[in-house]
C-alpha cells in the first residue's frame, strides 16, 4: 500500500481512470470508485474515491483534470481505505478515454438496456433499472430508497440470491423445453447466472449467490446431496481468501449473516409462525424476514439507526411483486428486437413497477413503520437470546409460547413508544453533531429542535434521544451548520413547522423552499411553549435576513414546576457585541449555551457578571479548523467559576430540572452530575 500512496503524488491528468462501481449522488456531485493507471503504463494501479459533477457508470474509462487528496482520519476515510481506496480525487473536468475490452459485450448490453429504460426520467424506470440491472444511481437520488428502507425492503433491490434464483429458474425451464439433459442444463444455467452477475455489477452478495449455485451444481453433478450451509461456508472462505477486504464490506457482511441465519433458523421460525395458524405462504415469508432481520440487528442499528416494524408484513406483500417485476424485465429484455411485443411487455413492466411504488409509498407512510434508534452497544444480545430460546423450545413450540413471546415483544416496543412519545421527562439536550448546532427541548409529548446541524448526523443524535416526532424546528440563522440537516429531518420525522426570525423566511435557502416546509416568523418578545418550558425570543430586535451570525435568533428557555427550575440562554451564533445588548433583559440564568461554538468573542467577564451562569456549554467538532472552543472563552469561564461542558469531550449533554438543582447527563465519559 505504501507504493500505491507514493504513486498518488502525481497529477490526475497523467492517469487513465476506470470506474468499477456506479455513481452515488451526493451533496457535492457524484462519487464513485475508480482504478487509476498511468497513461504510459508505468507504476502500479490503485483505487481512488472520485467526486465530480458528472455521473459515471461501471466500466467507464476517462481521463481527467483534477487533484488528489489524502483520505484523512475520519470514520469515512477509514471505511474507504479498508475497501482498498488510497486517496480522494476531486474532478474539475473529465473526458472519455478509449474503452477497454474486458466485459465489453456485457457492459454494452447493460448500457443498451439502461438507455432503453431511461431510469433518470421516471421513478418506475429507476426501480426497474435497480432490480433488473443493479443500477441504483437514480434510486439513490429520490425518496424511493428511503421508502424501501423504512419498510425493510432494501434487500429486494440489491442483486442477490433471490434474483439469481429467478434467473436460474427461467433459464433452466427454457433449456429443459429445448430438450437438453440435466447435466448440460446445469452447466448452461450456471453460465447464465455468471453472466447476469457480471451484468449487474458483480456485487459481493451476487458473487456469493452464484458461487453457492455452483457448489450445488457440482454436488448434484457428482451424485452427492447438496448442503446449503456447507456451500455458504466454502463460498465465504474462498471469497475472503481472494478479496480479504470484503470483511469490511457492509453488503457482504449483511448477505453472509442473513443467509446463514436463514439456513439455520429460517424454517424453524416459519414453523413457529405456522403454529399461530398463519397461512403457509405468509408464515414462510414472514419467518425468513424475521430471521434475517433479527440476525442482522447489531449491524443495521449501528449503521442505519433504523428498525423497520413493518418489514415482515411488507416483505410478504412486496417480495412477490419484485419477483414478478424481475421476470417481466428478463422477458422484456429478450424481446426488445420485436417492436410490437416489446412495447406490450414494456407497458406491463412499468405498470408492475408503479404498483410496487404505490404499495411501498403507502406502507412507508404508516405511522411508526420504522423506528430510528441509537446504535445499540448490546444489540448482539437480541439474536443471541433468540437463538437460546429456539434451542430451549426445540423441537416443537406451542402456540401459547409463541403468542406469549410475540406479546412480550409488542409490549416492550409499545411501552417504549408510549414513554418517549407521551411521558418524556423535561429536558434540554445539546446534541453532539460535530462542528454544528442542534439543541433539543422536550417535555412530555412536546418536542422542539433548535437548529438542525450540518448534515444527516443529526438523525443519529435524535435517534439516541428516542425522538419520534417534532412539533417544530427553529433555525437561528441560515448558516449551513445550523440548517444543513433540516431536509433530512423532514424526510424521517413529522415536522410541524419551521420557526425563523422575522424577515428570514424570505431569504431561506432554495433546498428549504423546495422542501415544502411551513416557515413561521417570530419576533422579540414572542414566546414558544414546549410543554412546561417557556421559550422567549430575546433577539434580534428588528427585521433581519438571517444570513449573518448577528442575525441569530436567541431564546431564553425557562422551566418552573414546584421546586424544580431551569433557565438556559440559547444564543445561536451571536457574540459579545449582540449579547451585551440583550443580556440585561435576560438577567440571571442557570446555563449559558455559548455563542458561535465557543469562539474567542462568544463571552467576556462583563457578560458573565450580568448573566451569572453556573454552567456553560459549547457545541463543537473534534479537531475543527476554527480552534473552537477558543482558549480565551474557556479561560474566562474558568476564571468566573462556571462549570464548562463541550460536546467534543462530553458528547450530547442533557440538562434536567430537579428539586435538588440541575441534573446533568453526558453521553460521553463524564456521565451524570447535579449542578
XYZ file of C-alpha atoms in Angstrom:
675
model
C 0.000 0.000 0.000
C 2.898 2.335 0.641
C 3.918 2.039 -3.027
C 0.438 2.999 -4.113
C 0.396 6.018 -1.811
C 3.625 7.233 -3.403
C 2.001 6.913 -6.833
C -0.852 9.187 -5.770
C 1.566 12.102 -5.588
C 1.371 12.502 -9.392
C -1.135 14.740 -11.170
C -4.550 13.407 -12.169
C -4.010 14.321 -15.838
C -1.273 11.690 -16.134
C -3.692 8.849 -15.348
C -6.460 6.908 -17.019
C -9.329 6.009 -14.698
C -11.742 3.091 -14.958
C -14.947 3.204 -12.923
C -15.633 -0.032 -11.027
C -18.948 0.919 -9.462
C -21.941 3.032 -10.459
C -22.099 6.599 -9.154
C -23.685 7.598 -5.865
C -25.301 11.061 -5.847
C -24.368 13.374 -3.001
C -24.286 16.969 -1.878
C -21.112 17.725 -3.857
C -21.970 15.809 -7.019
C -21.469 12.156 -7.874
C -18.948 9.907 -6.158
C -17.649 6.532 -7.285
C -14.654 4.222 -7.005
C -12.184 4.216 -9.893
C -8.953 2.391 -10.657
C -6.119 4.725 -11.662
C -3.342 3.703 -14.034
C -0.639 5.859 -15.582
C -1.088 6.635 -19.265
C 2.448 5.471 -20.029
C 1.786 2.123 -18.344
C 4.429 2.599 -15.647
C 3.881 2.150 -11.940
C 1.129 0.260 -10.183
C -2.622 0.693 -10.314
C -4.541 1.915 -7.283
C -8.079 2.814 -6.284
C -9.395 6.294 -5.559
C -12.728 7.729 -4.483
C -13.607 10.208 -7.208
C -16.091 13.075 -6.922
C -17.358 15.123 -9.845
C -20.420 16.759 -11.333
C -20.919 14.069 -13.980
C -22.444 10.676 -13.267
C -20.375 7.680 -14.369
C -21.344 4.056 -14.942
C -19.366 0.976 -14.074
C -16.917 0.272 -16.897
C -16.481 3.908 -17.989
C -12.877 4.893 -18.746
C -11.900 8.543 -18.676
C -9.052 10.999 -18.386
C -9.401 13.959 -16.091
C -8.155 17.252 -14.790
C -8.373 17.243 -11.034
C -6.472 16.928 -7.796
C -5.647 14.090 -5.446
C -6.020 14.467 -1.689
C -5.435 12.249 1.309
C -8.423 10.334 2.635
C -7.968 11.865 6.065
C -8.535 10.412 9.511
C -12.334 10.212 9.743
C -14.541 7.136 10.068
C -15.498 7.604 6.426
C -11.833 7.717 5.400
C -11.038 4.526 7.279
C -14.013 2.741 5.716
C -12.845 3.746 2.224
C -9.277 2.676 2.988
C -10.476 -0.736 4.152
C -12.175 -1.084 0.757
C -8.838 -0.616 -0.969
C -9.029 3.101 -1.786
C -5.943 5.166 -1.016
C -6.900 8.738 -1.960
C -9.679 11.145 -2.891
C -9.912 12.579 -6.391
C -11.723 15.881 -6.960
C -12.582 16.239 -10.648
C -12.779 19.570 -12.436
C -13.234 18.183 -15.939
C -13.153 14.715 -17.436
C -13.359 13.300 -20.948
C -13.797 9.741 -22.243
C -10.791 7.522 -22.813
C -10.563 4.574 -25.160
C -12.747 1.789 -23.803
C -11.101 -1.466 -22.767
C -12.015 -4.976 -23.836
C -12.782 -6.869 -20.569
C -16.512 -7.485 -20.167
C -17.041 -5.236 -23.207
C -20.025 -7.165 -24.559
C -21.668 -7.396 -21.142
C -21.132 -3.678 -20.483
C -22.540 -2.724 -23.877
C -25.600 -4.879 -23.304
C -26.129 -3.234 -19.917
C -25.769 0.260 -21.375
C -28.140 -0.563 -24.208
C -30.805 -1.816 -21.813
C -30.356 1.141 -19.455
C -30.710 3.554 -22.371
C -33.992 1.888 -23.270
C -35.204 2.008 -19.652
C -34.150 5.668 -19.271
C -34.046 5.441 -15.443
C -33.462 9.162 -14.884
C -36.795 10.122 -16.461
C -39.315 8.323 -14.211
C -39.367 6.723 -10.783
C -40.763 3.458 -12.133
C -37.918 3.350 -14.662
C -35.335 3.842 -11.914
C -36.841 0.966 -9.913
C -36.753 -1.321 -12.962
C -33.117 -0.360 -13.610
C -32.229 -1.120 -9.993
C -33.945 -4.505 -9.848
C -33.062 -5.719 -13.349
C -29.636 -4.148 -13.962
C -28.337 -3.393 -10.470
C -28.159 0.306 -11.429
C -29.117 2.298 -8.326
C -27.791 5.804 -9.064
C -31.212 7.250 -9.813
C -32.848 5.295 -6.982
C -30.463 6.939 -4.527
C -31.402 10.426 -5.738
C -35.085 10.267 -4.839
C -37.268 9.132 -1.973
C -37.712 5.571 -3.258
C -34.665 4.261 -1.426
C -35.841 5.840 1.831
C -39.324 4.332 1.476
C -37.856 0.882 0.829
C -35.574 1.269 3.863
C -38.476 2.354 6.085
C -40.354 -0.819 5.100
C -37.318 -3.095 5.468
C -37.295 -3.837 1.730
C -33.859 -2.578 0.658
C -32.568 -6.120 0.178
C -35.162 -6.697 -2.543
C -33.458 -4.108 -4.758
C -29.924 -5.387 -4.167
C -28.972 -8.151 -6.600
C -28.577 -11.314 -4.531
C -29.764 -14.889 -4.203
C -33.436 -14.222 -4.920
C -32.574 -12.535 -8.239
C -30.280 -15.352 -9.314
C -32.833 -17.977 -8.284
C -35.401 -16.396 -10.608
C -32.923 -16.068 -13.484
C -31.745 -19.654 -12.966
C -35.322 -20.940 -12.911
C -36.209 -19.102 -16.134
C -33.091 -20.303 -17.953
C -33.449 -23.885 -16.755
C -37.094 -24.066 -17.843
C -36.152 -22.835 -21.318
C -33.295 -25.351 -21.562
C -35.487 -28.245 -20.463
C -38.080 -27.302 -23.068
C -35.285 -27.366 -25.638
C -34.638 -30.991 -24.724
C -31.231 -30.628 -23.048
C -30.329 -33.157 -20.390
C -29.947 -32.112 -16.766
C -26.131 -32.029 -16.794
C -25.894 -29.668 -19.781
C -28.771 -27.608 -18.419
C -26.974 -27.104 -15.112
C -23.774 -26.005 -16.848
C -25.559 -23.522 -19.111
C -27.703 -22.294 -16.239
C -24.591 -21.636 -14.146
C -23.061 -19.766 -17.078
C -26.194 -17.630 -17.385
C -26.028 -16.818 -13.657
C -22.370 -15.799 -14.009
C -23.194 -13.515 -16.941
C -26.088 -11.948 -15.035
C -23.808 -11.372 -12.041
C -21.327 -9.522 -14.279
C -24.196 -7.688 -15.967
C -25.476 -6.306 -12.661
C -22.106 -5.213 -11.302
C -20.756 -8.298 -9.539
C -21.778 -7.156 -6.064
C -20.389 -9.336 -3.242
C -23.877 -10.626 -2.427
C -24.365 -11.684 -6.063
C -20.948 -13.353 -6.236
C -21.770 -15.205 -3.029
C -25.038 -16.400 -4.541
C -23.564 -17.587 -7.833
C -20.776 -19.425 -6.009
C -23.361 -21.233 -3.887
C -25.257 -22.153 -7.059
C -22.000 -23.527 -8.447
C -21.385 -25.602 -5.315
C -24.901 -27.024 -5.528
C -24.455 -27.931 -9.203
C -21.133 -29.634 -8.524
C -22.707 -31.659 -5.712
C -25.649 -32.721 -7.854
C -23.422 -33.481 -10.846
C -21.208 -35.740 -8.745
C -24.184 -37.600 -7.324
C -23.864 -36.071 -3.864
C -26.556 -34.457 -1.780
C -26.150 -30.681 -1.642
C -25.822 -28.940 1.722
C -26.523 -25.214 1.645
C -24.700 -24.334 4.877
C -21.557 -26.110 3.693
C -21.817 -24.319 0.340
C -22.111 -20.987 2.145
C -19.110 -21.712 4.378
C -16.910 -22.760 1.455
C -18.014 -19.752 -0.596
C -17.238 -17.277 2.194
C -13.811 -18.810 2.800
C -12.867 -18.682 -0.889
C -14.146 -15.120 -1.333
C -12.237 -13.839 1.697
C -9.051 -15.566 0.571
C -9.317 -13.867 -2.832
C -10.637 -10.496 -1.580
C -9.660 -10.079 2.106
C -11.019 -6.514 2.232
C -14.549 -7.912 1.776
C -14.572 -8.465 5.513
C -15.129 -4.678 5.799
C -17.862 -4.569 3.126
C -21.270 -3.978 4.710
C -23.162 -5.645 1.867
C -21.041 -8.758 2.208
C -21.489 -8.808 5.984
C -25.271 -8.469 5.779
C -25.528 -11.046 2.993
C -23.444 -13.652 4.812
C -25.137 -13.098 8.163
C -28.696 -13.126 6.839
C -28.208 -16.206 4.635
C -26.515 -18.142 7.439
C -29.310 -17.296 9.880
C -31.996 -18.240 7.348
C -30.331 -21.585 6.638
C -30.026 -22.382 10.349
C -33.200 -20.908 11.836
C -35.459 -19.847 8.946
C -37.636 -22.947 8.674
C -37.996 -23.231 12.412
C -39.197 -19.638 12.749
C -41.607 -20.198 9.857
C -42.954 -23.280 11.615
C -43.376 -21.301 14.835
C -45.489 -18.773 12.922
C -47.437 -21.585 11.308
C -48.357 -22.727 14.825
C -50.188 -19.398 15.149
C -52.399 -20.613 12.280
C -50.933 -18.256 9.711
C -51.269 -19.467 6.101
C -48.192 -21.349 4.920
C -47.059 -18.771 2.336
C -47.357 -15.941 4.891
C -45.595 -17.916 7.629
C -42.790 -18.805 5.204
C -42.242 -15.227 4.028
C -42.502 -13.645 7.471
C -40.297 -16.329 9.012
C -37.458 -15.699 6.582
C -37.745 -11.916 7.006
C -37.868 -12.073 10.810
C -34.899 -14.424 10.941
C -32.735 -12.215 8.742
C -33.879 -9.016 10.473
C -33.095 -10.275 13.966
C -29.745 -11.755 12.931
C -28.584 -8.539 11.274
C -29.905 -6.244 14.023
C -26.446 -5.486 15.520
C -25.197 -4.297 12.128
C -28.276 -2.442 10.916
C -28.796 -0.451 14.116
C -25.127 0.503 14.183
C -25.029 1.686 10.560
C -28.558 2.842 9.712
C -30.023 3.696 13.162
C -33.308 2.305 11.907
C -35.511 -0.700 12.655
C -38.457 -1.433 10.393
C -41.510 -2.663 12.287
C -43.410 -3.340 9.068
C -40.680 -5.436 7.434
C -42.303 -8.880 7.946
C -45.650 -7.748 6.540
C -44.128 -5.575 3.812
C -41.944 -8.409 2.542
C -44.919 -10.739 2.236
C -46.683 -8.124 0.086
C -43.820 -6.694 -1.971
C -41.414 -9.636 -2.462
C -43.732 -11.489 -4.911
C -44.237 -8.252 -6.852
C -40.471 -7.682 -7.088
C -40.084 -11.254 -8.363
C -42.773 -10.576 -10.966
C -41.008 -7.341 -11.938
C -37.737 -9.215 -12.480
C -39.435 -11.920 -14.561
C -41.144 -9.293 -16.716
C -37.845 -7.435 -17.027
C -35.932 -10.509 -18.211
C -38.654 -11.390 -20.717
C -38.822 -7.793 -21.963
C -35.041 -7.690 -22.427
C -35.151 -10.830 -24.589
C -37.861 -9.497 -26.932
C -36.584 -5.945 -27.417
C -35.943 -6.688 -31.096
C -39.662 -7.448 -31.690
C -41.350 -3.999 -31.821
C -44.970 -4.836 -31.010
C -44.206 -7.461 -28.380
C -41.509 -5.360 -26.682
C -43.862 -2.368 -26.414
C -46.550 -4.505 -24.786
C -44.052 -6.101 -22.366
C -42.614 -2.682 -21.509
C -46.127 -1.486 -20.678
C -46.638 -4.425 -18.300
C -43.182 -3.874 -16.814
C -43.788 -0.208 -15.995
C -47.280 -0.962 -14.709
C -45.865 -3.537 -12.282
C -43.204 -1.050 -11.160
C -45.821 1.624 -10.479
C -47.919 -0.812 -8.448
C -44.855 -1.647 -6.332
C -44.035 2.028 -5.779
C -47.636 2.720 -4.775
C -47.687 -0.025 -2.138
C -44.218 0.823 -0.813
C -45.125 4.506 -0.505
C -48.369 3.608 1.291
C -46.582 1.254 3.689
C -43.827 3.796 4.410
C -46.495 6.374 5.312
C -47.926 4.135 8.057
C -47.190 5.700 11.486
C -44.227 4.009 13.164
C -43.449 1.957 10.057
C -39.889 2.192 11.307
C -38.139 3.383 14.431
C -34.996 5.468 14.453
C -32.761 4.239 17.212
C -29.312 4.996 18.502
C -26.594 2.403 17.877
C -27.266 -0.384 20.353
C -23.991 -1.446 22.011
C -25.560 -4.687 23.188
C -27.732 -5.356 20.133
C -25.920 -8.667 19.653
C -27.821 -9.880 22.730
C -31.074 -9.864 20.726
C -30.132 -12.534 18.149
C -28.227 -14.454 20.825
C -31.286 -14.506 23.103
C -33.494 -15.597 20.214
C -31.075 -18.405 19.369
C -31.044 -19.598 23.003
C -34.846 -19.506 23.134
C -35.074 -21.503 19.920
C -32.713 -24.120 21.325
C -34.639 -24.247 24.619
C -38.020 -24.581 22.902
C -36.781 -27.097 20.333
C -38.278 -29.052 18.655
C -41.962 -28.087 18.962
C -43.101 -24.707 20.315
C -46.711 -24.480 21.350
C -48.984 -21.763 20.036
C -49.266 -20.379 23.555
C -45.496 -19.949 23.972
C -45.128 -18.278 20.578
C -48.035 -15.954 21.360
C -46.576 -15.039 24.763
C -43.154 -14.273 23.264
C -44.728 -12.212 20.488
C -46.860 -10.324 23.032
C -43.787 -9.542 25.136
C -42.001 -8.056 22.125
C -45.046 -5.953 21.209
C -45.445 -4.824 24.820
C -41.772 -3.855 25.088
C -41.897 -1.796 21.888
C -45.276 -0.296 22.827
C -44.144 0.796 26.290
C -41.002 2.370 24.843
C -43.022 4.284 22.245
C -45.587 5.384 24.814
C -42.984 6.588 27.306
C -40.911 8.641 24.874
C -43.910 9.767 22.855
C -46.085 10.923 25.779
C -44.201 10.949 29.082
C -40.660 12.080 28.250
C -39.087 13.972 31.189
C -38.494 17.732 30.798
C -35.024 18.324 29.431
C -32.812 20.443 27.206
C -30.181 18.457 25.314
C -27.261 19.923 23.400
C -26.776 17.251 20.756
C -23.363 16.076 19.633
C -23.494 16.821 15.893
C -19.874 17.779 15.277
C -18.971 21.319 14.245
C -22.602 22.430 14.197
C -25.524 23.315 16.452
C -28.599 21.294 17.368
C -30.453 21.575 20.681
C -33.484 19.547 21.718
C -36.153 20.878 24.092
C -38.788 18.366 25.161
C -41.383 17.797 27.852
C -43.959 15.025 27.734
C -45.422 14.813 24.249
C -43.909 18.129 23.126
C -40.594 18.297 21.316
C -38.849 21.198 19.551
C -35.429 21.258 17.908
C -33.292 24.397 17.892
C -31.108 24.212 14.746
C -30.630 21.106 12.626
C -26.885 20.515 12.454
C -24.904 20.471 9.228
C -25.944 17.127 7.704
C -27.751 13.863 8.437
C -25.555 13.285 11.517
C -28.385 14.943 13.422
C -30.617 11.926 12.690
C -28.395 9.639 14.748
C -28.385 12.176 17.578
C -32.191 12.414 17.527
C -32.477 8.632 17.460
C -30.246 8.387 20.528
C -32.733 10.653 22.331
C -35.718 8.477 21.276
C -37.350 11.306 19.339
C -40.458 10.140 17.471
C -41.735 13.440 16.042
C -41.003 17.160 16.203
C -43.581 19.861 16.818
C -41.246 22.418 15.293
C -37.680 23.067 14.217
C -36.332 26.527 14.994
C -33.475 27.700 12.759
C -31.471 30.502 14.378
C -29.978 31.684 11.055
C -29.097 30.440 7.577
C -25.586 29.134 8.165
C -25.157 25.589 6.835
C -24.082 24.258 10.234
C -27.457 25.323 11.640
C -29.911 24.246 8.938
C -27.964 21.628 6.902
C -29.753 18.599 8.338
C -33.258 20.071 8.128
C -34.285 18.368 4.876
C -33.031 15.015 6.189
C -35.060 15.540 9.357
C -38.179 16.366 7.341
C -37.816 13.112 5.383
C -37.730 10.978 8.525
C -39.815 12.868 11.051
C -43.124 14.650 11.149
C -42.178 18.331 11.479
C -44.981 20.712 12.401
C -43.357 23.966 11.295
C -40.016 25.709 10.873
C -39.581 28.831 13.014
C -37.217 31.630 11.928
C -36.550 35.254 12.831
C -38.752 37.973 11.384
C -37.678 38.614 7.772
C -35.564 35.450 7.472
C -38.224 33.381 5.697
C -37.768 35.420 2.511
C -34.057 34.514 2.436
C -34.450 30.768 3.008
C -32.017 28.578 1.001
C -33.526 27.023 -2.123
C -33.491 23.488 -0.693
C -35.618 24.674 2.232
C -38.035 26.441 -0.110
C -38.322 23.337 -2.301
C -38.938 21.059 0.683
C -42.473 22.371 1.216
C -41.862 23.030 4.913
C -44.080 25.618 6.590
C -41.937 28.603 7.654
C -43.210 30.767 10.526
C -41.554 34.016 11.621
C -41.243 35.237 15.219
C -40.015 38.499 16.714
C -38.595 39.714 20.003
C -40.990 39.163 22.891
C -42.782 36.194 21.316
C -42.974 33.050 23.455
C -42.834 29.457 22.219
C -44.343 26.921 24.618
C -42.796 23.446 24.721
C -44.723 21.583 27.394
C -43.859 23.396 30.616
C -40.915 25.209 29.018
C -41.455 28.846 28.031
C -39.008 29.942 25.333
C -38.940 33.724 24.904
C -37.373 35.390 21.859
C -34.697 37.853 23.084
C -33.010 38.731 19.770
C -32.988 40.108 17.074
C -34.710 43.408 17.776
C -35.556 44.170 14.152
C -36.235 42.504 10.813
C -33.221 40.544 9.516
C -32.386 38.393 6.504
C -30.903 35.622 8.663
C -27.663 35.322 6.707
C -25.223 36.604 9.342
C -24.231 35.436 12.814
C -25.535 38.655 14.366
C -28.974 37.820 12.928
C -29.189 34.713 15.126
C -32.485 34.029 16.842
C -31.799 33.967 20.605
C -34.104 32.204 23.078
C -34.398 32.243 26.842
C -35.791 28.836 27.833
C -37.317 28.703 31.336
C -38.890 25.895 33.341
C -40.539 26.203 36.752
C -42.636 23.463 38.330
C -42.738 23.306 42.112
C -39.175 23.361 43.439
C -37.706 22.249 40.105
C -36.435 25.024 37.868
C -34.120 25.641 34.935
C -33.232 28.674 32.824
C -30.975 28.443 29.781
C -29.932 31.062 27.244
C -29.649 29.708 23.687
C -27.508 32.160 21.753
C -27.151 30.676 18.257
C -24.012 32.196 16.702
C -24.386 35.620 18.311
C -21.284 37.027 20.021
C -20.472 39.599 22.685
C -21.470 42.647 20.620
C -25.046 41.356 20.386
C -25.025 39.572 23.756
C -24.317 42.777 25.673
C -27.418 44.319 24.086
C -29.886 41.638 25.180
C -28.159 40.362 28.358
C -29.708 42.976 30.715
C -33.194 41.824 29.680
C -32.202 38.198 30.302
C -30.719 38.583 33.771
C -29.546 35.709 35.958
C -29.552 32.281 34.280
C -28.527 28.742 35.165
C -26.997 27.630 31.859
C -25.356 29.530 29.022
C -25.114 27.937 25.607
C -22.025 29.690 24.288
C -22.413 31.630 21.056
C -20.615 30.641 17.847
C -19.368 27.296 19.202
C -17.363 28.968 21.968
C -15.372 31.378 19.804
C -12.968 33.909 21.292
C -15.699 36.564 21.047
C -18.501 34.434 22.458
C -18.138 35.605 26.058
C -16.253 38.001 28.314
C -16.132 38.692 32.049
C -18.599 41.589 31.967
C -21.175 39.408 30.187
C -20.687 36.614 32.717
C -21.241 39.054 35.566
C -24.605 40.066 34.077
C -25.824 36.537 33.275
C -24.155 34.784 36.239
C -24.380 31.235 34.763
C -23.486 28.202 36.870
C -22.909 26.107 33.733
C -21.752 26.904 30.192
C -21.692 24.592 27.197
C -20.218 24.760 23.693
C -21.166 22.672 20.682
C -18.086 21.969 18.563
C -16.498 19.221 16.487
C -13.309 17.352 17.272
C -10.200 18.708 15.539
C -12.171 21.539 13.921
C -10.145 24.027 11.900
C -11.527 27.039 13.824
C -9.999 26.140 17.183
C -13.415 26.053 18.890
C -13.873 26.324 21.786
C -11.285 29.102 21.954
C -8.777 29.226 24.804
C -9.941 32.763 25.666
C -13.509 31.536 26.102
C -12.544 28.584 28.314
C -10.213 30.748 30.400
C -12.948 33.324 31.038
C -15.355 30.620 32.219
C -12.764 29.026 34.487
C -11.848 32.408 35.939
C -15.505 33.148 36.649
C -16.087 29.714 38.182
C -18.699 28.369 35.757
C -18.723 24.640 35.055
C -17.796 24.073 31.401
C -19.070 21.326 29.091
C -18.267 20.718 25.440
C -19.697 18.153 23.035
C -16.172 17.296 21.874
C -15.386 15.734 25.252
C -18.821 15.100 26.741
C -20.917 14.041 23.750
C -24.570 15.021 23.906
C -25.280 16.859 27.178
C -28.769 16.813 28.733
C -29.995 19.195 31.437
C -32.958 18.127 33.592
C -34.732 20.453 36.064
C -34.674 18.873 39.503
C -35.647 19.832 43.049
C -32.006 19.362 44.101
C -30.699 21.583 41.321
C -29.989 20.892 37.663
C -29.292 17.276 36.814
C -26.754 16.843 34.012
C -26.207 13.731 31.936
C -23.440 13.376 29.354
C -23.298 10.632 26.756
C -19.503 10.888 26.944
C -17.166 9.814 29.704
C -18.233 12.413 32.303
C -21.585 10.678 32.918
C -24.113 12.213 35.324
C -23.868 15.089 37.806
C -26.028 17.540 39.745
C -25.185 21.232 39.434
